[in-house]
Tab-separated table of C-alpha atoms in Angstrom:
chain	number	residue	atom	x	y	z
A	8	MET	CA	3.377	-3.903	-21.742
A	9	GLY	CA	1.438	-6.125	-19.374
A	10	LEU	CA	0.589	-4.273	-16.177
A	11	ASP	CA	-0.371	-6.039	-12.959
A	12	PHE	CA	-3.172	-3.658	-12.056
A	13	SER	CA	-6.944	-3.733	-11.837
A	14	ILE	CA	-9.325	-1.110	-10.541
A	15	VAL	CA	-12.229	-3.573	-10.142
A	16	ARG	CA	-10.877	-7.093	-9.592
A	17	GLY	CA	-10.553	-6.991	-5.869
A	18	GLY	CA	-12.424	-6.455	-2.654
A	19	PRO	CA	-14.480	-8.834	-0.486
A	20	LEU	CA	-17.267	-9.377	-3.031
A	21	TYR	CA	-14.809	-10.251	-5.779
A	22	ARG	CA	-12.937	-12.651	-3.498
A	23	LEU	CA	-16.249	-14.235	-2.518
A	24	GLY	CA	-16.898	-14.938	-6.185
A	25	GLN	CA	-13.513	-16.617	-6.456
A	26	ARG	CA	-14.262	-18.808	-3.426
A	27	LEU	CA	-17.558	-19.795	-5.028
A	28	GLY	CA	-15.624	-21.075	-8.025
A	29	LEU	CA	-16.527	-18.314	-10.466
A	30	ALA	CA	-14.169	-17.883	-13.379
A	31	ASP	CA	-11.476	-15.256	-13.062
A	32	GLY	CA	-11.523	-12.217	-15.306
A	33	THR	CA	-14.347	-10.923	-17.473
A	34	ARG	CA	-16.238	-14.214	-17.533
A	35	GLY	CA	-16.350	-14.268	-13.740
A	36	LEU	CA	-17.741	-10.731	-13.654
A	37	PHE	CA	-20.632	-11.710	-15.893
A	38	GLN	CA	-21.242	-14.862	-13.852
A	39	MET	CA	-21.483	-12.716	-10.718
A	40	ALA	CA	-23.853	-10.353	-12.532
A	41	ALA	CA	-26.126	-13.256	-13.484
A	42	ILE	CA	-26.116	-14.645	-9.934
A	43	LEU	CA	-26.951	-11.305	-8.324
A	44	ALA	CA	-29.619	-10.532	-10.918
A	45	ALA	CA	-31.195	-13.909	-10.167
A	46	ILE	CA	-31.019	-13.424	-6.384
A	47	THR	CA	-32.611	-9.995	-6.564
A	48	TRP	CA	-35.321	-10.665	-9.167
A	49	LEU	CA	-36.299	-14.345	-9.373
A	50	PRO	CA	-37.619	-14.639	-5.784
A	51	LEU	CA	-39.783	-11.584	-6.423
A	52	LEU	CA	-41.277	-13.254	-9.480
A	53	VAL	CA	-41.920	-16.536	-7.662
A	54	LEU	CA	-43.434	-14.866	-4.589
A	55	ASN	CA	-45.702	-12.674	-6.696
A	56	LEU	CA	-46.840	-15.570	-8.872
A	57	THR	CA	-47.602	-17.566	-5.735
A	58	ARG	CA	-49.621	-14.684	-4.358
A	59	GLY	CA	-51.351	-13.981	-7.677
A	60	SER	CA	-49.975	-10.479	-8.286
A	61	GLY	CA	-47.349	-11.429	-10.832
A	62	ALA	CA	-49.208	-10.371	-13.964
A	63	GLY	CA	-52.467	-8.917	-15.130
A	64	GLY	CA	-54.981	-7.006	-13.065
A	65	ASP	CA	-54.426	-3.464	-11.896
A	66	PRO	CA	-51.059	-2.271	-13.306
A	67	THR	CA	-50.427	-0.240	-10.143
A	68	VAL	CA	-50.435	-3.520	-8.175
A	69	SER	CA	-49.068	-6.058	-10.658
A	70	PHE	CA	-45.407	-7.023	-10.396
A	71	ALA	CA	-45.283	-7.251	-14.184
A	72	TRP	CA	-45.781	-3.474	-14.432
A	73	SER	CA	-43.104	-2.594	-11.876
A	74	LEU	CA	-40.767	-1.150	-14.486
A	75	GLY	CA	-38.285	0.206	-11.963
A	76	THR	CA	-37.877	-3.197	-10.324
A	77	HIS	CA	-37.229	-5.031	-13.583
A	78	THR	CA	-34.831	-2.362	-14.822
A	79	ARG	CA	-32.777	-2.281	-11.631
A	80	PHE	CA	-32.252	-5.994	-11.293
A	81	LEU	CA	-32.355	-7.287	-14.888
A	82	ALA	CA	-30.687	-4.369	-16.679
A	83	ALA	CA	-28.771	-2.088	-14.323
A	84	ILE	CA	-26.970	-4.809	-12.340
A	85	PRO	CA	-25.631	-6.579	-15.480
A	86	LEU	CA	-24.667	-3.185	-16.923
A	87	PHE	CA	-22.725	-2.346	-13.762
A	88	PHE	CA	-20.659	-5.503	-14.241
A	89	ALA	CA	-20.313	-4.888	-17.995
A	90	ALA	CA	-18.822	-1.501	-17.136
A	91	GLU	CA	-16.418	-3.239	-14.756
A	92	ALA	CA	-15.197	-5.521	-17.543
A	93	THR	CA	-14.639	-2.766	-20.122
A	94	PHE	CA	-13.325	-0.103	-17.751
A	95	ASP	CA	-10.905	-2.545	-16.133
A	96	THR	CA	-9.402	-3.549	-19.477
A	97	GLN	CA	-9.057	-0.004	-20.765
A	98	THR	CA	-7.640	1.520	-17.576
A	99	ARG	CA	-4.964	-1.163	-17.448
A	100	ALA	CA	-4.138	-0.542	-21.128
A	101	ALA	CA	-4.060	3.237	-20.634
A	102	LEU	CA	-1.705	3.024	-17.659
A	103	GLY	CA	0.491	0.556	-19.528
A	104	HIS	CA	0.644	2.997	-22.446
A	105	LEU	CA	1.935	5.728	-20.141
A	106	LEU	CA	4.884	3.445	-19.385
A	107	ASP	CA	5.435	2.223	-22.949
A	108	ALA	CA	5.400	5.775	-24.321
A	109	GLN	CA	7.599	6.923	-21.415
A	110	VAL	CA	5.106	9.575	-20.416
A	111	VAL	CA	6.000	8.185	-17.008
A	112	THR	CA	9.769	8.483	-17.132
A	113	PRO	CA	12.061	5.729	-15.803
A	114	ALA	CA	13.014	8.026	-12.923
A	115	GLU	CA	9.353	8.246	-11.871
A	116	ARG	CA	8.640	4.524	-12.268
A	117	PRO	CA	9.128	3.700	-8.545
A	118	ARG	CA	6.615	6.376	-7.517
A	119	PHE	CA	4.232	5.199	-10.241
A	120	ASP	CA	4.408	1.599	-9.002
A	121	ARG	CA	3.866	2.716	-5.410
A	122	ILE	CA	0.741	4.663	-6.421
A	123	LEU	CA	-0.676	1.572	-8.134
A	124	ARG	CA	0.027	-0.649	-5.121
A	125	GLU	CA	-1.605	1.777	-2.711
A	126	THR	CA	-4.588	2.179	-5.041
A	127	MET	CA	-5.156	-1.566	-5.102
A	128	ARG	CA	-4.967	-1.661	-1.313
A	129	GLY	CA	-7.767	0.892	-1.229
A	130	ARG	CA	-9.699	-1.159	-3.756
A	131	ASP	CA	-9.343	-4.259	-1.568
A	132	SER	CA	-10.319	-2.526	1.663
A	133	VAL	CA	-12.653	-4.674	3.748
A	134	LEU	CA	-13.393	-1.676	5.947
A	135	VAL	CA	-14.724	0.334	3.009
A	136	GLU	CA	-17.073	-2.380	1.775
A	137	VAL	CA	-18.297	-2.983	5.327
A	138	ALA	CA	-18.931	0.760	5.597
A	139	LEU	CA	-20.877	0.656	2.328
A	140	ILE	CA	-22.977	-2.203	3.685
A	141	VAL	CA	-23.643	-0.261	6.898
A	142	ILE	CA	-24.606	2.855	4.933
A	143	THR	CA	-26.907	0.828	2.697
A	144	ALA	CA	-28.526	-0.894	5.671
A	145	GLY	CA	-28.975	2.423	7.429
A	146	LEU	CA	-30.678	3.961	4.424
A	147	MET	CA	-32.952	0.957	4.023
A	148	LEU	CA	-33.917	0.878	7.710
A	149	GLY	CA	-34.434	4.621	7.698
A	150	GLY	CA	-36.885	4.358	4.857
A	151	VAL	CA	-34.629	6.130	2.366
A	152	ARG	CA	-35.069	4.410	-0.981
A	153	THR	CA	-33.670	4.930	-4.455
A	154	ASP	CA	-36.881	3.515	-5.991
A	155	LEU	CA	-39.340	6.155	-7.141
A	156	PRO	CA	-42.302	6.342	-7.022
A	157	VAL	CA	-43.182	4.077	-4.086
A	158	ASN	CA	-46.918	4.708	-4.357
A	159	VAL	CA	-47.403	2.758	-7.577
A	160	THR	CA	-45.713	-0.563	-6.788
A	161	ASN	CA	-48.265	-1.839	-4.298
A	162	TRP	CA	-47.382	-5.489	-4.887
A	163	ARG	CA	-44.878	-4.882	-2.095
A	164	ALA	CA	-47.352	-3.836	0.561
A	165	THR	CA	-50.873	-4.736	1.559
A	166	GLY	CA	-53.007	-4.183	4.602
A	167	GLY	CA	-50.510	-1.801	6.133
A	168	GLY	CA	-47.634	-4.294	5.964
A	169	LEU	CA	-45.166	-5.752	3.534
A	170	THR	CA	-45.990	-8.768	1.408
A	171	PRO	CA	-43.448	-11.632	1.266
A	172	ALA	CA	-42.210	-10.175	-2.019
A	173	GLY	CA	-42.057	-6.765	-0.374
A	174	TRP	CA	-39.939	-8.147	2.444
A	175	TRP	CA	-37.496	-9.753	-0.010
A	176	TYR	CA	-37.372	-6.568	-2.059
A	177	SER	CA	-36.679	-4.337	0.947
A	178	THR	CA	-34.249	-6.585	2.822
A	179	VAL	CA	-32.379	-8.356	-0.002
A	180	SER	CA	-32.934	-7.046	-3.519
A	181	LEU	CA	-32.780	-3.299	-3.003
A	182	PRO	CA	-29.840	-3.407	-0.534
A	183	ILE	CA	-27.810	-5.498	-3.009
A	184	PHE	CA	-28.527	-3.025	-5.786
A	185	ALA	CA	-27.728	-0.033	-3.579
A	186	PHE	CA	-24.476	-1.657	-2.431
A	187	LEU	CA	-23.349	-2.226	-6.029
A	188	LEU	CA	-24.146	1.386	-6.880
A	189	TRP	CA	-22.276	2.721	-3.841
A	190	ARG	CA	-19.351	0.413	-4.664
A	191	TRP	CA	-19.093	1.932	-8.129
A	192	CYS	CA	-19.050	5.406	-6.583
A	193	TRP	CA	-16.173	4.272	-4.359
A	194	ARG	CA	-14.251	2.875	-7.313
A	195	LEU	CA	-14.617	6.111	-9.257
A	196	LEU	CA	-13.312	7.955	-6.198
A	197	VAL	CA	-10.339	5.567	-5.914
A	198	TRP	CA	-9.614	5.983	-9.626
A	199	GLY	CA	-9.869	9.762	-9.319
A	200	ILE	CA	-7.384	9.776	-6.433
A	201	LEU	CA	-5.010	7.627	-8.514
A	202	LEU	CA	-5.195	10.095	-11.419
A	203	CYS	CA	-4.717	13.029	-9.061
A	204	ARG	CA	-1.533	11.460	-7.708
A	205	LEU	CA	-0.303	10.647	-11.219
A	206	SER	CA	-0.852	14.246	-12.272
A	207	ARG	CA	1.704	15.289	-9.641
A	208	LEU	CA	4.455	13.133	-11.144
A	209	HIS	CA	6.984	14.684	-13.496
A	210	LEU	CA	5.243	13.397	-16.610
A	211	ASP	CA	6.983	13.842	-19.963
A	212	LEU	CA	4.078	15.455	-21.807
A	213	VAL	CA	4.785	16.495	-25.399
A	214	PRO	CA	2.874	19.566	-26.623
A	215	THR	CA	2.994	18.436	-30.271
A	216	HIS	CA	1.478	15.008	-29.585
A	217	PRO	CA	-1.292	14.381	-32.152
A	218	ASP	CA	-3.762	13.230	-29.472
A	219	LEU	CA	-3.973	16.927	-28.455
A	220	ALA	CA	-3.489	15.880	-24.833
A	221	GLY	CA	0.291	15.722	-24.576
A	222	GLY	CA	0.238	11.900	-24.705
A	223	LEU	CA	-2.576	11.338	-22.188
A	224	GLY	CA	-5.210	10.607	-24.828
A	225	GLY	CA	-5.393	6.923	-23.922
A	226	LEU	CA	-7.151	7.839	-20.691
A	227	ASN	CA	-10.175	9.205	-22.546
A	228	VAL	CA	-10.749	5.815	-24.176
A	229	ALA	CA	-11.016	4.254	-20.728
A	230	HIS	CA	-13.601	6.776	-19.590
A	231	ALA	CA	-15.690	6.321	-22.725
A	232	ASP	CA	-16.043	2.708	-21.597
A	233	LEU	CA	-18.003	3.916	-18.574
A	234	ALA	CA	-20.974	4.265	-20.926
A	235	PRO	CA	-22.648	1.046	-19.626
A	236	LEU	CA	-22.535	2.439	-16.088
A	237	SER	CA	-24.028	5.742	-17.190
A	238	PHE	CA	-26.703	3.935	-19.209
A	239	GLY	CA	-27.569	1.637	-16.295
A	240	ILE	CA	-27.999	4.459	-13.778
A	241	SER	CA	-30.030	6.520	-16.218
A	242	ALA	CA	-32.214	3.539	-17.159
A	243	MET	CA	-32.938	2.845	-13.502
A	244	LEU	CA	-34.042	6.438	-12.944
A	245	MET	CA	-36.020	6.618	-16.185
A	246	ALA	CA	-37.949	3.444	-15.348
A	247	SER	CA	-39.169	5.087	-12.169
A	248	TYR	CA	-40.142	8.221	-14.066
A	249	ALA	CA	-41.963	5.997	-16.565
A	250	GLU	CA	-44.084	4.632	-13.714
A	251	ASP	CA	-44.861	8.225	-12.744
A	252	LEU	CA	-45.960	8.992	-16.299
A	253	LEU	CA	-48.022	5.831	-16.689
A	254	PHE	CA	-49.669	5.568	-13.294
A	255	GLY	CA	-48.810	8.631	-11.227
A	256	GLY	CA	-50.295	11.335	-13.419
A	257	ALA	CA	-46.986	13.114	-14.072
A	258	LYS	CA	-46.538	15.208	-17.215
A	259	LEU	CA	-43.463	14.965	-19.421
A	260	GLU	CA	-43.108	18.753	-19.524
A	261	SER	CA	-42.647	18.856	-15.751
A	262	LEU	CA	-39.725	16.418	-15.937
A	263	VAL	CA	-37.573	18.160	-18.550
A	264	LEU	CA	-35.422	19.913	-15.948
A	265	GLN	CA	-34.825	16.658	-14.057
A	266	PHE	CA	-33.911	14.813	-17.260
A	267	THR	CA	-31.459	17.539	-18.239
A	268	ALA	CA	-29.837	17.487	-14.805
A	269	ILE	CA	-29.519	13.681	-14.898
A	270	ALA	CA	-27.937	13.640	-18.374
A	271	ILE	CA	-25.448	16.398	-17.592
A	272	GLY	CA	-24.762	15.136	-14.076
A	273	LEU	CA	-23.958	11.587	-15.198
A	274	THR	CA	-21.683	12.827	-17.992
A	275	VAL	CA	-19.798	15.109	-15.613
A	276	MET	CA	-19.500	12.338	-13.013
A	277	MET	CA	-17.906	9.961	-15.541
A	278	LEU	CA	-15.410	12.544	-16.832
A	279	LEU	CA	-14.669	14.445	-13.626
A	280	PRO	CA	-11.573	12.401	-12.600
A	281	LEU	CA	-9.772	13.443	-15.792
A	282	LEU	CA	-9.999	17.132	-14.907
A	283	VAL	CA	-7.068	16.718	-12.507
A	284	PHE	CA	-4.758	16.960	-15.541
A	285	THR	CA	-6.148	20.318	-16.680
A	286	PRO	CA	-3.523	22.476	-14.896
A	287	ARG	CA	-0.669	20.350	-16.288
A	288	LEU	CA	-2.035	20.381	-19.823
A	289	GLY	CA	-2.528	24.136	-19.664
A	290	ALA	CA	1.059	24.621	-18.526
A	291	VAL	CA	2.400	22.280	-21.233
A	292	SER	CA	0.434	24.106	-23.928
A	293	GLN	CA	1.589	27.504	-22.724
A	294	GLN	CA	5.241	26.475	-22.496
A	295	GLY	CA	5.009	24.711	-25.857
A	296	GLN	CA	3.742	27.847	-27.549
A	297	LEU	CA	6.645	29.800	-26.088
A	298	ASP	CA	9.277	27.203	-27.023
A	299	TYR	CA	7.969	26.548	-30.513
A	300	GLY	CA	7.391	30.271	-30.953
A	301	VAL	CA	11.116	30.835	-30.523
A	302	LEU	CA	11.868	27.952	-32.901
A	303	ALA	CA	9.343	29.210	-35.450
A	304	THR	CA	10.740	32.724	-35.314
A	305	ALA	CA	14.288	31.513	-35.910
A	306	TYR	CA	13.285	29.194	-38.752
A	307	THR	CA	10.984	31.619	-40.556
A	308	ARG	CA	13.603	34.379	-40.283
A	309	ALA	CA	16.174	32.081	-41.890
A	310	PHE	CA	13.664	30.935	-44.522
A	311	ASN	CA	12.798	34.530	-45.353
A	312	ALA	CA	16.463	35.517	-45.638
A	313	LYS	CA	17.202	32.578	-47.915
A	314	TRP	CA	14.183	32.418	-50.214
A	315	VAL	CA	12.654	35.884	-50.104
A	316	ARG	CA	15.652	38.191	-49.751
A	317	GLY	CA	17.785	36.389	-52.291
A	318	GLY	CA	20.127	34.417	-50.097
A	319	VAL	CA	19.478	31.127	-51.900
A	320	PRO	CA	22.302	29.677	-54.016
A	321	SER	CA	21.661	30.085	-57.747
A	322	ASP	CA	21.863	26.336	-58.393
A	323	GLU	CA	19.235	25.386	-55.737
A	324	PRO	CA	15.723	25.076	-57.246
A	325	LEU	CA	12.649	26.179	-55.308
A	326	LEU	CA	10.545	23.247	-56.478
A	327	GLY	CA	11.127	20.160	-54.384
A	328	THR	CA	13.115	21.903	-51.699
A	329	ALA	CA	12.829	20.397	-48.238
A	330	ASP	CA	12.715	23.891	-46.754
A	331	LEU	CA	9.074	24.300	-47.779
A	332	GLN	CA	8.064	20.982	-46.224
A	333	SER	CA	9.904	21.835	-43.018
A	334	LEU	CA	8.110	25.185	-42.880
A	335	ALA	CA	4.757	23.439	-43.314
A	336	ASP	CA	5.630	20.830	-40.670
A	337	LEU	CA	6.589	23.569	-38.248
A	338	GLY	CA	3.275	25.289	-38.886
A	339	ASN	CA	1.393	22.041	-38.279
A	340	SER	CA	3.255	21.475	-35.013
A	341	PHE	CA	2.455	24.974	-33.835
A	342	GLU	CA	-1.205	24.473	-34.749
A	343	ILE	CA	-1.351	21.242	-32.703
A	344	ILE	CA	0.006	23.096	-29.688
A	345	ARG	CA	-2.552	25.876	-30.083
A	346	ASN	CA	-5.348	23.274	-30.344
A	347	MET	CA	-4.309	21.282	-27.282
A	348	ARG	CA	-7.312	20.345	-25.188
A	349	PRO	CA	-7.509	21.429	-21.546
A	350	THR	CA	-8.505	17.852	-20.644
A	351	PRO	CA	-7.440	14.379	-21.825
A	352	PHE	CA	-10.958	13.769	-23.163
A	353	GLY	CA	-12.455	15.385	-26.238
A	354	LEU	CA	-15.912	16.175	-27.516
A	355	TYR	CA	-16.326	12.686	-29.000
A	356	GLN	CA	-15.875	10.922	-25.659
A	357	ALA	CA	-18.157	13.413	-23.903
A	358	LEU	CA	-20.864	12.821	-26.518
A	359	ILE	CA	-20.607	9.037	-26.088
A	360	LEU	CA	-21.238	9.357	-22.366
A	361	LEU	CA	-23.962	11.956	-22.858
A	362	ALA	CA	-25.702	9.699	-25.385
A	363	SER	CA	-25.536	6.768	-22.961
A	364	ALA	CA	-27.301	8.896	-20.343
A	365	VAL	CA	-29.892	10.260	-22.782
A	366	ALA	CA	-30.743	6.985	-24.563
A	367	PRO	CA	-32.958	5.602	-21.742
A	368	MET	CA	-34.991	8.816	-21.884
A	369	VAL	CA	-36.174	8.211	-25.447
A	370	PRO	CA	-38.802	5.555	-24.568
A	371	LEU	CA	-40.433	8.043	-22.208
A	372	LEU	CA	-41.281	10.216	-25.203
A	373	LEU	CA	-43.205	7.282	-26.658
A	374	ILE	CA	-45.001	6.812	-23.343
A	375	ALA	CA	-45.923	10.474	-22.981
A	376	LEU	CA	-46.755	11.143	-26.625
A	377	PRO	CA	-48.514	8.934	-29.185
A	378	LEU	CA	-46.174	7.913	-31.986
A	379	ASP	CA	-48.123	9.786	-34.660
A	380	GLU	CA	-48.100	12.980	-32.574
A	381	LEU	CA	-44.371	12.590	-31.909
A	382	VAL	CA	-43.656	12.215	-35.637
A	383	LEU	CA	-45.867	15.198	-36.463
A	384	ARG	CA	-44.098	17.391	-33.909
A	385	SER	CA	-40.697	16.326	-35.262
A	386	VAL	CA	-41.702	17.143	-38.839
A	387	LYS	CA	-43.041	20.537	-37.800
A	388	SER	CA	-39.871	21.261	-35.852
A	389	LEU	CA	-37.641	20.340	-38.788
A	390	GLY	CA	-39.800	22.385	-41.139
A	391	GLY	CA	-39.675	25.431	-38.908
A	392	MET	CA	-43.478	25.475	-38.603
């Protein structure tokens, strides 16, 4: 069914885009992404070309070699909006499925609708976005940056002060990027609160549902669509580490722990909201095993009395009897209950998000190791040498 809900299409920035005449829906999101990418990056290019530090020369000074800058504004910002488009569509579909499948029962529909309305009010909060702007401004003024390492992008500073490009970067580009990142954190929090409140409804979860999540499996599809967000954050961090490897003298071996923490941390962050259903799913699985255990005991006792102990009528053939199929179906149902997952998501969705966090790390191997050495090490590893 069509559901009037969106986790991303709201808030002051979204309404500003509408006032500027941007298209509604997914197209408008990508238009906003293009505008913000242009505002944050193009002036830096023009100012550096004017000053003569746009390309060539010392790579620790040249704007062209500022990998973190290019990745933040040309890759991460569009990926943030791509995640908005996919996550918005899938969350609306997943919530609609809960109604269509009557996981949310008609008696709970008023509470469900109230939760959605209150969630969208939180999404639209002007106070929250103003607070995010204040936090971002405070971090920028306090010298706290998310761009590492600062010592290798000297196109921003010269003679003890900021260049024109450095001023634009520090006062416009980086604050916009930081605001978008903080806004995504807020949206994940709002979504997590929504799921937490839904988990407290009297949901009609079926232990034999083939999605192994009692009927909540549609939610894991939505979270798999956070892969662009995970990729964008990881790419932004990896670009900064790449500058460290290229110009800062860092060694790949010293960064393994950080890379592992980033990959695991991003995956956990994207899936964490779904863990609110773990207690309910555990209870449903436990009760299902008890209920179907009673049913299985009664059926198998009757089956045994009829077919094993000679209670079957003489004119009823064993071949083709529906009793055997029913016994097998009962066994399959019991196996589904025993295999119920403790979370709505499965290994496949977790691997998608993990891969999206790990993928930006692969180019760093090529930076740190020559291609021929990397191939040789891989062959030796596979050969057990």
